[in-house]
PDB file of C-alpha atoms in Angstrom:
ATOM      1  CA  UNK Q  13     -18.656  19.019  57.592  1.00  0.00           C
ATOM      2  CA  UNK Q  14     -18.765  17.342  54.251  1.00  0.00           C
ATOM      3  CA  UNK Q  15     -18.593  18.793  50.772  1.00  0.00           C
ATOM      4  CA  UNK Q  16     -21.829  18.562  48.832  1.00  0.00           C
ATOM      5  CA  UNK Q  17     -21.290  18.569  45.104  1.00  0.00           C
ATOM      6  CA  UNK Q  18     -17.847  16.989  44.820  1.00  0.00           C
ATOM      7  CA  UNK Q  19     -19.246  14.453  42.371  1.00  0.00           C
ATOM      8  CA  UNK Q  20     -22.622  15.594  41.062  1.00  0.00           C
ATOM      9  CA  UNK Q  21     -24.447  18.057  43.221  1.00  0.00           C
ATOM     10  CA  UNK Q  22     -25.330  21.686  43.664  1.00  0.00           C
ATOM     11  CA  UNK Q  23     -21.986  23.153  44.745  1.00  0.00           C
ATOM     12  CA  UNK Q  24     -22.338  24.015  48.411  1.00  0.00           C
ATOM     13  CA  UNK Q  25     -20.656  23.131  51.659  1.00  0.00           C
ATOM     14  CA  UNK Q  26     -23.204  22.695  54.428  1.00  0.00           C
ATOM     15  CA  UNK Q  27     -23.142  22.157  58.157  1.00  0.00           C
ATOM     16  CA  UNK Q  28     -25.707  20.646  60.451  1.00  0.00           C
ATOM     17  CA  UNK Q  29     -26.467  23.075  63.257  1.00  0.00           C
ATOM     18  CA  UNK Q  30     -28.911  21.466  65.638  1.00  0.00           C
ATOM     19  CA  UNK Q  31     -31.670  20.182  63.377  1.00  0.00           C
ATOM     20  CA  UNK Q  32     -30.934  22.691  60.602  1.00  0.00           C
ATOM     21  CA  UNK Q  33     -28.806  22.496  57.437  1.00  0.00           C
ATOM     22  CA  UNK Q  34     -26.908  25.741  56.921  1.00  0.00           C
ATOM     23  CA  UNK Q  35     -24.955  26.769  53.811  1.00  0.00           C
ATOM     24  CA  UNK Q  36     -21.380  27.674  54.780  1.00  0.00           C
ATOM     25  CA  UNK Q  37     -19.871  28.056  51.317  1.00  0.00           C
ATOM     26  CA  UNK Q  38     -21.176  28.414  47.769  1.00  0.00           C
ATOM     27  CA  UNK Q  39     -18.800  27.242  45.046  1.00  0.00           C
ATOM     28  CA  UNK Q  40     -18.373  29.674  42.135  1.00  0.00           C
ATOM     29  CA  UNK Q  41     -20.249  28.670  38.976  1.00  0.00           C
ATOM     30  CA  UNK Q  42     -22.018  25.745  40.666  1.00  0.00           C
ATOM     31  CA  UNK Q  43     -25.775  25.251  40.461  1.00  0.00           C
ATOM     32  CA  UNK Q  44     -26.333  26.939  43.835  1.00  0.00           C
ATOM     33  CA  UNK Q  45     -24.325  29.995  42.772  1.00  0.00           C
ATOM     34  CA  UNK Q  46     -26.273  30.260  39.517  1.00  0.00           C
ATOM     35  CA  UNK Q  47     -29.650  30.424  41.316  1.00  0.00           C
ATOM     36  CA  UNK Q  48     -28.483  32.789  44.049  1.00  0.00           C
ATOM     37  CA  UNK Q  49     -28.081  30.587  47.131  1.00  0.00           C
ATOM     38  CA  UNK Q  50     -26.120  32.492  49.772  1.00  0.00           C
ATOM     39  CA  UNK Q  51     -23.973  31.690  52.770  1.00  0.00           C
ATOM     40  CA  UNK Q  52     -26.186  31.264  55.895  1.00  0.00           C
ATOM     41  CA  UNK Q  53     -29.225  30.175  53.862  1.00  0.00           C
ATOM     42  CA  UNK Q  54     -30.970  27.247  55.521  1.00  0.00           C
ATOM     43  CA  UNK Q  55     -31.905  24.299  53.310  1.00  0.00           C
ATOM     44  CA  UNK Q  56     -35.336  23.260  54.546  1.00  0.00           C
ATOM     45  CA  UNK Q  57     -36.707  20.953  51.863  1.00  0.00           C
ATOM     46  CA  UNK Q  58     -35.736  19.060  48.705  1.00  0.00           C
ATOM     47  CA  UNK Q  59     -38.590  17.873  46.525  1.00  0.00           C
ATOM     48  CA  UNK Q  60     -41.195  16.665  49.062  1.00  0.00           C
ATOM     49  CA  UNK Q  61     -38.792  15.881  51.926  1.00  0.00           C
ATOM     50  CA  UNK Q  62     -38.392  18.293  54.857  1.00  0.00           C
ATOM     51  CA  UNK Q  63     -34.934  18.251  56.425  1.00  0.00           C
ATOM     52  CA  UNK Q  64     -35.859  19.249  59.966  1.00  0.00           C
ATOM     53  CA  UNK Q  65     -34.708  16.421  62.208  1.00  0.00           C
ATOM     54  CA  UNK Q  66     -33.349  14.338  59.309  1.00  0.00           C
ATOM     55  CA  UNK Q  67     -29.998  12.602  59.605  1.00  0.00           C
ATOM     56  CA  UNK Q  68     -27.242  14.678  57.986  1.00  0.00           C
ATOM     57  CA  UNK Q  69     -26.045  11.869  55.690  1.00  0.00           C
ATOM     58  CA  UNK Q  70     -29.595  11.287  54.414  1.00  0.00           C
ATOM     59  CA  UNK Q  71     -29.892  14.978  53.555  1.00  0.00           C
ATOM     60  CA  UNK Q  72     -26.623  14.828  51.611  1.00  0.00           C
ATOM     61  CA  UNK Q  73     -27.861  11.845  49.608  1.00  0.00           C
ATOM     62  CA  UNK Q  74     -31.081  13.672  48.689  1.00  0.00           C
ATOM     63  CA  UNK Q  75     -29.157  16.707  47.444  1.00  0.00           C
ATOM     64  CA  UNK Q  76     -26.725  14.666  45.371  1.00  0.00           C
ATOM     65  CA  UNK Q  77     -27.786  12.966  42.180  1.00  0.00           C
ATOM     66  CA  UNK Q  78     -26.920  12.251  38.602  1.00  0.00           C
ATOM     67  CA  UNK Q  79     -25.366  15.084  36.597  1.00  0.00           C
ATOM     68  CA  UNK Q  80     -27.934  17.016  34.599  1.00  0.00           C
ATOM     69  CA  UNK Q  81     -30.898  16.062  36.803  1.00  0.00           C
ATOM     70  CA  UNK Q  82     -33.052  18.758  38.336  1.00  0.00           C
ATOM     71  CA  UNK Q  83     -34.248  19.163  41.880  1.00  0.00           C
ATOM     72  CA  UNK Q  84     -36.590  21.507  43.662  1.00  0.00           C
ATOM     73  CA  UNK Q  85     -34.896  22.978  46.705  1.00  0.00           C
ATOM     74  CA  UNK Q  86     -36.492  25.183  49.309  1.00  0.00           C
ATOM     75  CA  UNK Q  87     -34.308  27.537  51.321  1.00  0.00           C
ATOM     76  CA  UNK Q  88     -35.110  29.812  54.224  1.00  0.00           C
ATOM     77  CA  UNK Q  89     -33.286  33.112  54.154  1.00  0.00           C
ATOM     78  CA  UNK Q  90     -32.957  35.423  57.116  1.00  0.00           C
ATOM     79  CA  UNK Q  91     -35.534  38.214  57.188  1.00  0.00           C
ATOM     80  CA  UNK Q  92     -37.883  36.486  54.728  1.00  0.00           C
ATOM     81  CA  UNK Q  93     -41.242  35.233  56.002  1.00  0.00           C
ATOM     82  CA  UNK Q  94     -41.324  31.943  54.102  1.00  0.00           C
ATOM     83  CA  UNK Q  95     -39.017  29.590  52.191  1.00  0.00           C
ATOM     84  CA  UNK Q  96     -37.944  30.314  48.617  1.00  0.00           C
ATOM     85  CA  UNK Q  97     -38.374  27.568  46.008  1.00  0.00           C
ATOM     86  CA  UNK Q  98     -35.432  27.161  43.632  1.00  0.00           C
ATOM     87  CA  UNK Q  99     -34.984  24.767  40.717  1.00  0.00           C
ATOM     88  CA  UNK Q 100     -31.390  23.607  40.293  1.00  0.00           C
ATOM     89  CA  UNK Q 101     -29.631  21.313  37.839  1.00  0.00           C
ATOM     90  CA  UNK Q 102     -27.019  19.080  39.439  1.00  0.00           C
ATOM     91  CA  UNK Q 103     -23.616  19.211  37.834  1.00  0.00           C
ATOM     92  CA  UNK Q 104     -20.120  17.815  38.001  1.00  0.00           C
ATOM     93  CA  UNK Q 105     -17.955  20.083  40.077  1.00  0.00           C
ATOM     94  CA  UNK Q 106     -14.220  20.522  40.435  1.00  0.00           C
ATOM     95  CA  UNK Q 107     -12.548  19.564  43.673  1.00  0.00           C
ATOM     96  CA  UNK Q 108     -13.398  22.334  46.138  1.00  0.00           C
ATOM     97  CA  UNK Q 109     -10.243  22.075  48.276  1.00  0.00           C
TER      98      UNK Q 109
END
């Protein structure tokens, strides 16, 4: 596992489970927390890139970015028929240790 959002990101800790990216932790007051991302949500797409089958490190790089930049993120939540589109603004985050 690797922290996403230690520098400029969305404030989640994710894990690769098979070919899926699963949210394990949402940091308080981070971009993900502000838009309602929850533990066990699956990140399926950022902008136009689908994550299924993508290398984990490549997915991390797509989620990270410059502070203040926006990204469109699509998450799949249990019991919902299709992914939810969320617009997040990347931010500087405190150390999540």
